PDB file of C-alpha atoms and ligand atoms in Angstrom:
ATOM      1  CA  UNK A1489      -0.104  -0.126   0.044  1.00  0.00           C
ATOM      2  CA  UNK A1490       1.105   3.521  -0.601  1.00  0.00           C
ATOM      3  CA  UNK A1491       0.444   6.807   1.260  1.00  0.00           C
ATOM      4  CA  UNK A1492      -2.164   7.855  -1.203  1.00  0.00           C
ATOM      5  CA  UNK A1493      -4.082   4.554  -0.830  1.00  0.00           C
ATOM      6  CA  UNK A1494      -4.486   5.292   2.829  1.00  0.00           C
ATOM      7  CA  UNK A1495      -5.673   8.795   2.130  1.00  0.00           C
ATOM      8  CA  UNK A1496      -8.267   7.630  -0.372  1.00  0.00           C
ATOM      9  CA  UNK A1497      -9.393   4.970   1.854  1.00  0.00           C
ATOM     10  CA  UNK A1498      -9.830   7.577   4.801  1.00  0.00           C
ATOM     11  CA  UNK A1499     -11.546  10.184   2.730  1.00  0.00           C
ATOM     12  CA  UNK A1500     -14.187   7.626   1.442  1.00  0.00           C
ATOM     13  CA  UNK A1501     -14.730   6.348   4.969  1.00  0.00           C
ATOM     14  CA  UNK A1502     -15.087   9.857   6.477  1.00  0.00           C
ATOM     15  CA  UNK A1503     -17.629  10.731   3.852  1.00  0.00           C
ATOM     16  CA  UNK A1504     -19.665   7.669   4.531  1.00  0.00           C
ATOM     17  CA  UNK A1505     -19.597   8.019   8.201  1.00  0.00           C
ATOM     18  CA  UNK A1506     -20.650  11.784   7.971  1.00  0.00           C
ATOM     19  CA  UNK A1507     -23.457  10.896   5.680  1.00  0.00           C
ATOM     20  CA  UNK A1508     -24.566   8.026   7.805  1.00  0.00           C
ATOM     21  CA  UNK A1509     -24.455  10.272  10.800  1.00  0.00           C
ATOM     22  CA  UNK A1510     -26.623  12.905   9.100  1.00  0.00           C
ATOM     23  CA  UNK A1511     -29.318  10.164   7.840  1.00  0.00           C
ATOM     24  CA  UNK A1512     -29.398   8.788  11.311  1.00  0.00           C
ATOM     25  CA  UNK A1513     -29.751  12.181  12.896  1.00  0.00           C
ATOM     26  CA  UNK A1514     -32.670  13.068  10.459  1.00  0.00           C
ATOM     27  CA  UNK A1515     -34.476   9.945  11.253  1.00  0.00           C
ATOM     28  CA  UNK A1516     -37.905   9.944  12.991  1.00  0.00           C
ATOM     29  CA  UNK A1517     -40.255   7.340  14.065  1.00  0.00           C
ATOM     30  CA  UNK A1518     -42.046   6.040  11.050  1.00  0.00           C
ATOM     31  CA  UNK A1519     -45.755   6.632  10.735  1.00  0.00           C
ATOM     32  CA  UNK A1520     -46.735   5.721   7.173  1.00  0.00           C
ATOM     33  CA  UNK A1521     -45.767   3.169   4.851  1.00  0.00           C
ATOM     34  CA  UNK A1522     -45.449   3.900   1.147  1.00  0.00           C
ATOM     35  CA  UNK A1523     -45.232   1.226  -1.612  1.00  0.00           C
ATOM     36  CA  UNK A1524     -44.176   2.467  -5.078  1.00  0.00           C
ATOM     37  CA  UNK A1525     -43.639   0.452  -8.390  1.00  0.00           C
ATOM     38  CA  UNK A1526     -41.826   1.866 -11.364  1.00  0.00           C
ATOM     39  CA  UNK A1527     -41.838   5.247  -9.320  1.00  0.00           C
ATOM     40  CA  UNK A1528     -45.754   5.255  -8.878  1.00  0.00           C
ATOM     41  CA  UNK A1529     -47.378   5.107  -5.513  1.00  0.00           C
ATOM     42  CA  UNK A1530     -49.512   2.046  -5.336  1.00  0.00           C
ATOM     43  CA  UNK A1531     -50.420   1.608  -1.800  1.00  0.00           C
ATOM     44  CA  UNK A1532     -50.008   3.555   1.404  1.00  0.00           C
ATOM     45  CA  UNK A1533     -51.061   2.549   4.791  1.00  0.00           C
ATOM     46  CA  UNK A1534     -50.567   3.121   8.628  1.00  0.00           C
ATOM     47  CA  UNK A1535     -47.499   1.579  10.071  1.00  0.00           C
ATOM     48  CA  UNK A1536     -49.307   0.707  13.271  1.00  0.00           C
ATOM     49  CA  UNK A1537     -51.988  -1.455  11.234  1.00  0.00           C
ATOM     50  CA  UNK A1538     -50.727  -4.999  11.381  1.00  0.00           C
ATOM     51  CA  UNK A1539     -51.438  -6.541   7.878  1.00  0.00           C
ATOM     52  CA  UNK A1540     -50.294  -8.524   5.103  1.00  0.00           C
ATOM     53  CA  UNK A1541     -50.337  -6.790   1.688  1.00  0.00           C
ATOM     54  CA  UNK A1542     -49.863  -8.473  -1.803  1.00  0.00           C
ATOM     55  CA  UNK A1543     -48.120  -5.863  -3.937  1.00  0.00           C
ATOM     56  CA  UNK A1544     -49.719  -5.838  -7.574  1.00  0.00           C
ATOM     57  CA  UNK A1545     -46.534  -6.874  -9.343  1.00  0.00           C
ATOM     58  CA  UNK A1546     -46.936  -7.943 -12.985  1.00  0.00           C
ATOM     59  CA  UNK A1547     -45.689 -11.714 -13.596  1.00  0.00           C
ATOM     60  CA  UNK A1548     -44.386 -12.024 -10.042  1.00  0.00           C
ATOM     61  CA  UNK A1549     -45.167 -11.812  -6.314  1.00  0.00           C
ATOM     62  CA  UNK A1550     -44.111  -9.659  -3.454  1.00  0.00           C
ATOM     63  CA  UNK A1551     -45.837  -9.792  -0.259  1.00  0.00           C
ATOM     64  CA  UNK A1552     -45.138  -7.276   2.529  1.00  0.00           C
ATOM     65  CA  UNK A1553     -45.901  -7.734   6.124  1.00  0.00           C
ATOM     66  CA  UNK A1554     -46.578  -5.104   8.783  1.00  0.00           C
ATOM     67  CA  UNK A1555     -46.435  -6.424  12.549  1.00  0.00           C
ATOM     68  CA  UNK A1556     -45.551  -4.462  15.675  1.00  0.00           C
ATOM     69  CA  UNK A1557     -44.621  -1.406  13.860  1.00  0.00           C
ATOM     70  CA  UNK A1558     -42.185  -3.171  11.495  1.00  0.00           C
ATOM     71  CA  UNK A1559     -42.351  -3.792   7.851  1.00  0.00           C
ATOM     72  CA  UNK A1560     -40.698  -6.641   5.955  1.00  0.00           C
ATOM     73  CA  UNK A1561     -40.980  -8.440   2.644  1.00  0.00           C
ATOM     74  CA  UNK A1562     -42.560 -11.666   3.728  1.00  0.00           C
ATOM     75  CA  UNK A1563     -42.441 -13.370   0.344  1.00  0.00           C
ATOM     76  CA  UNK A1564     -41.095 -12.568  -3.126  1.00  0.00           C
ATOM     77  CA  UNK A1565     -40.376 -14.765  -6.184  1.00  0.00           C
ATOM     78  CA  UNK A1566     -37.713 -12.327  -7.701  1.00  0.00           C
ATOM     79  CA  UNK A1567     -34.594 -14.113  -8.932  1.00  0.00           C
ATOM     80  CA  UNK A1568     -32.128 -12.435  -6.492  1.00  0.00           C
ATOM     81  CA  UNK A1569     -34.212 -12.699  -3.190  1.00  0.00           C
ATOM     82  CA  UNK A1570     -32.467  -9.697  -2.005  1.00  0.00           C
ATOM     83  CA  UNK A1571     -35.596  -7.946  -0.711  1.00  0.00           C
ATOM     84  CA  UNK A1572     -36.551 -10.987   1.288  1.00  0.00           C
ATOM     85  CA  UNK A1573     -33.271 -10.779   3.159  1.00  0.00           C
ATOM     86  CA  UNK A1574     -33.594  -7.159   4.279  1.00  0.00           C
ATOM     87  CA  UNK A1575     -34.120  -6.724   7.804  1.00  0.00           C
ATOM     88  CA  UNK A1576     -37.446  -5.412   8.913  1.00  0.00           C
ATOM     89  CA  UNK A1577     -37.724  -1.659   8.829  1.00  0.00           C
ATOM     90  CA  UNK A1578     -39.485   1.012  11.031  1.00  0.00           C
ATOM     91  CA  UNK A1579     -37.795   4.458  10.972  1.00  0.00           C
ATOM     92  CA  UNK A1580     -38.599   7.243   8.625  1.00  0.00           C
ATOM     93  CA  UNK A1581     -36.346   7.181   5.398  1.00  0.00           C
ATOM     94  CA  UNK A1582     -35.786   3.362   5.488  1.00  0.00           C
ATOM     95  CA  UNK A1583     -36.597   1.431   2.401  1.00  0.00           C
ATOM     96  CA  UNK A1584     -36.691  -2.126   1.158  1.00  0.00           C
ATOM     97  CA  UNK A1585     -35.916  -2.298  -2.571  1.00  0.00           C
ATOM     98  CA  UNK A1586     -36.826  -5.244  -5.064  1.00  0.00           C
ATOM     99  CA  UNK A1587     -34.890  -4.166  -8.254  1.00  0.00           C
ATOM    100  CA  UNK A1588     -36.073  -7.050 -10.488  1.00  0.00           C
ATOM    101  CA  UNK A1589     -39.652  -6.158  -9.785  1.00  0.00           C
ATOM    102  CA  UNK A1590     -39.034  -2.394  -9.425  1.00  0.00           C
ATOM    103  CA  UNK A1591     -40.813  -2.187  -6.161  1.00  0.00           C
ATOM    104  CA  UNK A1592     -39.801   0.116  -3.298  1.00  0.00           C
ATOM    105  CA  UNK A1593     -41.355  -0.084   0.217  1.00  0.00           C
ATOM    106  CA  UNK A1594     -40.451   3.114   2.224  1.00  0.00           C
ATOM    107  CA  UNK A1595     -41.391   4.499   5.609  1.00  0.00           C
ATOM    108  CA  UNK A1596     -42.339   8.215   6.036  1.00  0.00           C
ATOM    109  CA  UNK A1597     -42.692  10.146   9.234  1.00  0.00           C
ATOM    110  CA  UNK A1598     -45.842  11.952   7.931  1.00  0.00           C
ATOM    111  CA  UNK A1599     -49.300  10.603   8.036  1.00  0.00           C
ATOM    112  CA  UNK A1600     -52.285  11.212   5.915  1.00  0.00           C
ATOM    113  CA  UNK A1601     -54.175  12.339   9.011  1.00  0.00           C
ATOM    114  CA  UNK A1602     -51.768  15.207   9.670  1.00  0.00           C
ATOM    115  CA  UNK A1603     -52.172  16.474   6.164  1.00  0.00           C
ATOM    116  CA  UNK A1604     -55.953  16.391   6.484  1.00  0.00           C
ATOM    117  CA  UNK A1605     -55.791  18.271   9.893  1.00  0.00           C
ATOM    118  CA  UNK A1606     -53.744  20.890   7.921  1.00  0.00           C
ATOM    119  CA  UNK A1607     -56.401  21.294   5.356  1.00  0.00           C
ATOM    120  CA  UNK A1608     -59.430  21.386   7.541  1.00  0.00           C
ATOM    121  CA  UNK A1609     -57.726  23.924   9.848  1.00  0.00           C
TER     122      UNK A1609
ATOM    123  CA  UNK B1437      -3.291 -13.688 -32.213  1.00  0.00           C
ATOM    124  CA  UNK B1438      -4.497 -17.305 -31.483  1.00  0.00           C
ATOM    125  CA  UNK B1439      -2.643 -17.087 -28.085  1.00  0.00           C
ATOM    126  CA  UNK B1440      -4.497 -13.878 -27.313  1.00  0.00           C
ATOM    127  CA  UNK B1441      -7.918 -15.340 -28.159  1.00  0.00           C
ATOM    128  CA  UNK B1442      -7.065 -18.450 -25.988  1.00  0.00           C
ATOM    129  CA  UNK B1443      -5.909 -16.189 -23.173  1.00  0.00           C
ATOM    130  CA  UNK B1444      -9.168 -14.081 -23.463  1.00  0.00           C
ATOM    131  CA  UNK B1445     -11.252 -17.325 -23.302  1.00  0.00           C
ATOM    132  CA  UNK B1446      -9.352 -18.372 -20.082  1.00  0.00           C
ATOM    133  CA  UNK B1447      -9.904 -14.873 -18.515  1.00  0.00           C
ATOM    134  CA  UNK B1448     -13.614 -14.911 -19.312  1.00  0.00           C
ATOM    135  CA  UNK B1449     -14.119 -18.450 -17.950  1.00  0.00           C
ATOM    136  CA  UNK B1450     -12.222 -17.627 -14.858  1.00  0.00           C
ATOM    137  CA  UNK B1451     -14.226 -14.420 -14.125  1.00  0.00           C
ATOM    138  CA  UNK B1452     -17.332 -16.548 -14.895  1.00  0.00           C
ATOM    139  CA  UNK B1453     -16.337 -19.008 -12.309  1.00  0.00           C
ATOM    140  CA  UNK B1454     -15.662 -16.480  -9.668  1.00  0.00           C
ATOM    141  CA  UNK B1455     -18.974 -14.808 -10.493  1.00  0.00           C
ATOM    142  CA  UNK B1456     -20.737 -17.977  -9.997  1.00  0.00           C
ATOM    143  CA  UNK B1457     -19.049 -18.555  -6.567  1.00  0.00           C
ATOM    144  CA  UNK B1458     -20.289 -15.045  -5.545  1.00  0.00           C
ATOM    145  CA  UNK B1459     -23.834 -16.153  -6.622  1.00  0.00           C
ATOM    146  CA  UNK B1460     -23.589 -19.281  -4.331  1.00  0.00           C
ATOM    147  CA  UNK B1461     -22.313 -17.077  -1.342  1.00  0.00           C
ATOM    148  CA  UNK B1462     -24.722 -14.076  -1.160  1.00  0.00           C
ATOM    149  CA  UNK B1463     -24.186 -11.383   1.428  1.00  0.00           C
ATOM    150  CA  UNK B1464     -27.567 -11.450   3.122  1.00  0.00           C
ATOM    151  CA  UNK B1465     -27.835  -7.623   3.996  1.00  0.00           C
ATOM    152  CA  UNK B1466     -30.865  -7.287   1.638  1.00  0.00           C
ATOM    153  CA  UNK B1467     -29.163  -4.437   0.264  1.00  0.00           C
ATOM    154  CA  UNK B1468     -28.579  -4.491  -3.739  1.00  0.00           C
ATOM    155  CA  UNK B1469     -25.127  -4.024  -4.888  1.00  0.00           C
ATOM    156  CA  UNK B1470     -23.377  -5.237  -1.769  1.00  0.00           C
ATOM    157  CA  UNK B1471     -20.816  -7.955  -2.969  1.00  0.00           C
ATOM    158  CA  UNK B1472     -17.264  -8.982  -2.914  1.00  0.00           C
ATOM    159  CA  UNK B1473     -16.566  -8.418  -6.484  1.00  0.00           C
ATOM    160  CA  UNK B1474     -14.105 -11.162  -6.951  1.00  0.00           C
ATOM    161  CA  UNK B1475     -14.214 -10.935 -10.752  1.00  0.00           C
ATOM    162  CA  UNK B1476     -12.827  -7.409 -10.432  1.00  0.00           C
ATOM    163  CA  UNK B1477      -9.509  -9.133  -9.581  1.00  0.00           C
ATOM    164  CA  UNK B1478      -9.330 -10.596 -13.018  1.00  0.00           C
ATOM    165  CA  UNK B1479     -10.250  -7.297 -14.499  1.00  0.00           C
ATOM    166  CA  UNK B1480      -7.532  -5.624 -12.498  1.00  0.00           C
ATOM    167  CA  UNK B1481      -4.795  -8.172 -13.419  1.00  0.00           C
ATOM    168  CA  UNK B1482      -5.630  -7.416 -17.022  1.00  0.00           C
ATOM    169  CA  UNK B1483      -5.427  -3.557 -16.476  1.00  0.00           C
ATOM    170  CA  UNK B1484      -1.970  -4.107 -15.040  1.00  0.00           C
ATOM    171  CA  UNK B1485      -0.552  -6.578 -17.586  1.00  0.00           C
ATOM    172  CA  UNK B1486      -2.528  -5.514 -20.742  1.00  0.00           C
ATOM    173  CA  UNK B1487      -4.731  -2.609 -21.925  1.00  0.00           C
ATOM    174  CA  UNK B1488      -7.836  -1.170 -20.617  1.00  0.00           C
ATOM    175  CA  UNK B1489      -9.845  -1.980 -23.771  1.00  0.00           C
ATOM    176  CA  UNK B1490      -9.181  -5.698 -23.290  1.00  0.00           C
ATOM    177  CA  UNK B1491     -10.251  -5.238 -19.580  1.00  0.00           C
ATOM    178  CA  UNK B1492     -13.267  -3.443 -20.626  1.00  0.00           C
ATOM    179  CA  UNK B1493     -14.192  -6.046 -23.324  1.00  0.00           C
ATOM    180  CA  UNK B1494     -13.794  -8.943 -20.859  1.00  0.00           C
ATOM    181  CA  UNK B1495     -15.583  -7.007 -18.060  1.00  0.00           C
ATOM    182  CA  UNK B1496     -18.682  -6.424 -20.399  1.00  0.00           C
ATOM    183  CA  UNK B1497     -18.820 -10.064 -21.752  1.00  0.00           C
ATOM    184  CA  UNK B1498     -18.552 -11.420 -18.051  1.00  0.00           C
ATOM    185  CA  UNK B1499     -21.508  -9.206 -17.034  1.00  0.00           C
ATOM    186  CA  UNK B1500     -23.751 -10.181 -19.785  1.00  0.00           C
ATOM    187  CA  UNK B1501     -22.908 -13.845 -19.648  1.00  0.00           C
ATOM    188  CA  UNK B1502     -23.008 -14.080 -15.874  1.00  0.00           C
ATOM    189  CA  UNK B1503     -26.305 -12.325 -16.133  1.00  0.00           C
ATOM    190  CA  UNK B1504     -27.967 -14.861 -18.446  1.00  0.00           C
ATOM    191  CA  UNK B1505     -26.166 -17.826 -17.197  1.00  0.00           C
ATOM    192  CA  UNK B1506     -26.717 -17.822 -13.356  1.00  0.00           C
ATOM    193  CA  UNK B1507     -27.753 -14.286 -12.662  1.00  0.00           C
ATOM    194  CA  UNK B1508     -30.636 -12.221 -13.398  1.00  0.00           C
ATOM    195  CA  UNK B1509     -30.927 -10.800 -16.958  1.00  0.00           C
ATOM    196  CA  UNK B1510     -33.103  -8.043 -15.469  1.00  0.00           C
ATOM    197  CA  UNK B1511     -30.347  -6.694 -13.453  1.00  0.00           C
ATOM    198  CA  UNK B1512     -27.654  -6.815 -16.143  1.00  0.00           C
ATOM    199  CA  UNK B1513     -28.070  -3.115 -16.839  1.00  0.00           C
ATOM    200  CA  UNK B1514     -27.377  -2.273 -13.063  1.00  0.00           C
ATOM    201  CA  UNK B1515     -24.225  -4.400 -13.345  1.00  0.00           C
ATOM    202  CA  UNK B1516     -23.004  -2.941 -16.366  1.00  0.00           C
ATOM    203  CA  UNK B1517     -23.511   0.665 -15.172  1.00  0.00           C
ATOM    204  CA  UNK B1518     -21.352  -0.456 -12.015  1.00  0.00           C
ATOM    205  CA  UNK B1519     -18.756  -2.311 -14.042  1.00  0.00           C
ATOM    206  CA  UNK B1520     -18.018   0.425 -16.644  1.00  0.00           C
ATOM    207  CA  UNK B1521     -17.955   3.232 -14.055  1.00  0.00           C
ATOM    208  CA  UNK B1522     -15.662   1.060 -12.000  1.00  0.00           C
ATOM    209  CA  UNK B1523     -13.397   0.428 -14.718  1.00  0.00           C
ATOM    210  CA  UNK B1524     -13.268   4.159 -15.807  1.00  0.00           C
ATOM    211  CA  UNK B1525     -12.238   5.023 -12.136  1.00  0.00           C
ATOM    212  CA  UNK B1526      -9.608   2.355 -12.008  1.00  0.00           C
ATOM    213  CA  UNK B1527      -8.108   3.366 -15.318  1.00  0.00           C
ATOM    214  CA  UNK B1528      -7.760   7.072 -14.142  1.00  0.00           C
ATOM    215  CA  UNK B1529      -6.331   6.089 -10.713  1.00  0.00           C
ATOM    216  CA  UNK B1530      -3.745   3.774 -12.283  1.00  0.00           C
ATOM    217  CA  UNK B1531      -2.747   6.466 -14.776  1.00  0.00           C
ATOM    218  CA  UNK B1532      -2.039   8.759 -11.981  1.00  0.00           C
ATOM    219  CA  UNK B1533       0.723   6.353 -10.681  1.00  0.00           C
ATOM    220  CA  UNK B1534       0.076   7.295  -7.128  1.00  0.00           C
ATOM    221  CA  UNK B1535      -1.892   4.386  -5.952  1.00  0.00           C
ATOM    222  CA  UNK B1536      -1.111   0.582  -5.463  1.00  0.00           C
ATOM    223  CA  UNK B1537      -3.564  -2.054  -6.396  1.00  0.00           C
ATOM    224  CA  UNK B1538      -5.397  -1.441  -3.032  1.00  0.00           C
ATOM    225  CA  UNK B1539      -6.173   2.196  -3.731  1.00  0.00           C
ATOM    226  CA  UNK B1540      -7.087   1.348  -7.296  1.00  0.00           C
ATOM    227  CA  UNK B1541      -9.533  -1.255  -6.134  1.00  0.00           C
ATOM    228  CA  UNK B1542     -11.142   0.697  -3.481  1.00  0.00           C
ATOM    229  CA  UNK B1543     -11.737   3.560  -6.092  1.00  0.00           C
ATOM    230  CA  UNK B1544     -13.141   0.866  -8.470  1.00  0.00           C
ATOM    231  CA  UNK B1545     -15.444  -0.751  -5.634  1.00  0.00           C
ATOM    232  CA  UNK B1546     -16.787   2.383  -4.500  1.00  0.00           C
ATOM    233  CA  UNK B1547     -17.427   3.674  -8.139  1.00  0.00           C
ATOM    234  CA  UNK B1548     -19.188   0.318  -8.813  1.00  0.00           C
ATOM    235  CA  UNK B1549     -21.447   0.742  -5.972  1.00  0.00           C
ATOM    236  CA  UNK B1550     -22.354   4.369  -6.548  1.00  0.00           C
ATOM    237  CA  UNK B1551     -22.849   3.707 -10.273  1.00  0.00           C
ATOM    238  CA  UNK B1552     -25.071   0.782  -9.700  1.00  0.00           C
ATOM    239  CA  UNK B1553     -27.187   2.782  -7.127  1.00  0.00           C
ATOM    240  CA  UNK B1554     -27.695   5.773  -9.373  1.00  0.00           C
ATOM    241  CA  UNK B1555     -28.902   3.438 -12.145  1.00  0.00           C
ATOM    242  CA  UNK B1556     -31.473   1.913  -9.548  1.00  0.00           C
ATOM    243  CA  UNK B1557     -32.548   5.297  -8.711  1.00  0.00           C
ATOM    244  CA  UNK B1558     -33.041   6.398 -12.227  1.00  0.00           C
ATOM    245  CA  UNK B1559     -34.763   3.150 -13.188  1.00  0.00           C
ATOM    246  CA  UNK B1560     -36.961   2.892 -10.182  1.00  0.00           C
ATOM    247  CA  UNK B1561     -37.722   6.690 -10.404  1.00  0.00           C
ATOM    248  CA  UNK B1562     -37.171   6.827  -6.485  1.00  0.00           C
ATOM    249  CA  UNK B1563     -34.392   8.837  -5.131  1.00  0.00           C
ATOM    250  CA  UNK B1564     -35.230   7.377  -1.666  1.00  0.00           C
ATOM    251  CA  UNK B1565     -32.850   4.733  -2.510  1.00  0.00           C
ATOM    252  CA  UNK B1566     -29.944   6.973  -1.981  1.00  0.00           C
ATOM    253  CA  UNK B1567     -30.455   6.139   1.632  1.00  0.00           C
ATOM    254  CA  UNK B1568     -28.068   3.118   0.888  1.00  0.00           C
ATOM    255  CA  UNK B1569     -25.203   5.265  -0.150  1.00  0.00           C
ATOM    256  CA  UNK B1570     -23.305   5.273   3.170  1.00  0.00           C
ATOM    257  CA  UNK B1571     -23.472   1.641   3.482  1.00  0.00           C
ATOM    258  CA  UNK B1572     -22.502   0.984  -0.053  1.00  0.00           C
ATOM    259  CA  UNK B1573     -19.488   3.286   0.467  1.00  0.00           C
ATOM    260  CA  UNK B1574     -18.296   1.215   3.436  1.00  0.00           C
ATOM    261  CA  UNK B1575     -18.902  -2.109   1.845  1.00  0.00           C
ATOM    262  CA  UNK B1576     -17.452  -1.036  -1.335  1.00  0.00           C
ATOM    263  CA  UNK B1577     -14.182   0.130   0.411  1.00  0.00           C
ATOM    264  CA  UNK B1578     -13.932  -3.071   2.596  1.00  0.00           C
ATOM    265  CA  UNK B1579     -14.448  -5.287  -0.666  1.00  0.00           C
ATOM    266  CA  UNK B1580     -12.035  -3.033  -2.532  1.00  0.00           C
ATOM    267  CA  UNK B1581      -9.286  -3.435   0.083  1.00  0.00           C
ATOM    268  CA  UNK B1582      -9.745  -7.384  -0.063  1.00  0.00           C
ATOM    269  CA  UNK B1583      -9.767  -7.544  -3.794  1.00  0.00           C
ATOM    270  CA  UNK B1584      -6.852  -4.987  -4.127  1.00  0.00           C
ATOM    271  CA  UNK B1585      -4.875  -7.123  -1.737  1.00  0.00           C
ATOM    272  CA  UNK B1586      -5.656 -10.279  -3.759  1.00  0.00           C
ATOM    273  CA  UNK B1587      -4.725  -8.609  -7.046  1.00  0.00           C
ATOM    274  CA  UNK B1588      -1.430  -7.337  -5.686  1.00  0.00           C
ATOM    275  CA  UNK B1589      -0.533 -11.025  -4.867  1.00  0.00           C
ATOM    276  CA  UNK B1590      -1.747 -12.203  -8.472  1.00  0.00           C
ATOM    277  CA  UNK B1591       0.341  -9.646 -10.162  1.00  0.00           C
ATOM    278  CA  UNK B1592       3.475 -10.774  -8.287  1.00  0.00           C
ATOM    279  CA  UNK B1593       2.820 -14.563  -8.965  1.00  0.00           C
ATOM    280  CA  UNK B1594       1.218 -14.742 -12.382  1.00  0.00           C
ATOM    281  CA  UNK B1595       3.584 -15.426 -15.437  1.00  0.00           C
ATOM    282  CA  UNK B1596       3.625 -12.347 -17.551  1.00  0.00           C
ATOM    283  CA  UNK B1597       3.797 -14.626 -20.772  1.00  0.00           C
ATOM    284  CA  UNK B1598       0.251 -15.370 -20.383  1.00  0.00           C
ATOM    285  CA  UNK B1599      -0.870 -11.945 -21.645  1.00  0.00           C
TER     286      UNK B1599
HETATM  287 ZN1  LIG C1919     -36.870  -8.925  -4.592  1.00  0.00          ZN
END
């Protein structure tokens, strides 16, 4: 290894740790679960409502499960099975991605109710 | 010429074998793009002993073949974006002549992950996935150090006549 190698590695790790810290700092308790396919929202629900939801994927299957305020991909028939391995998510900003099926499950800290409150007020 | 074609066949087979090993040993974090990148050792050896054009050709062939043979044809485009960007960064770092195989490999690993992530953001039309950037920076660095060290050994031990 050369000196420049060490500098490069340190710079990358420092950038990673700082951005990691910023993301963690901005994280709040999750309230809403949003499911998107091809960038379009197909389903949204409350994180506190335990349920099993079958995502309407063409030629495939993705089933998401919400229990105890956590979301996970319960079933998936995608070739890589990466989404199924993701740990359950619960904080705002966290996502589970299924690249082959172009599905993203994300958690937001806002809820529909808050938005509605804002409008009625 | 014949010797070169035979050698290229050998490099492609070798990179396919290591790609297959990686498919058998996934890293179960559930995050797309987290991998060791063993095939990059083959690409880097080519970069050191031969030309970047040859490394690029073999890298692209490897990704397409691996995608159809035992990977996932739908994700070839992600791998290609990662592979090409990674090679581009490694060629530049090598030209600078300030980095050893480890530094070059770390640059390549990080570029690979960020390239793949960016294509994922574009194709899925969802920028929220950038949430994975810090993790991918760290895993790309660790994998890059390991593959760079391996490449360093290979460069010392491999017979130059092979190229
Ligand atoms: Zn999946």
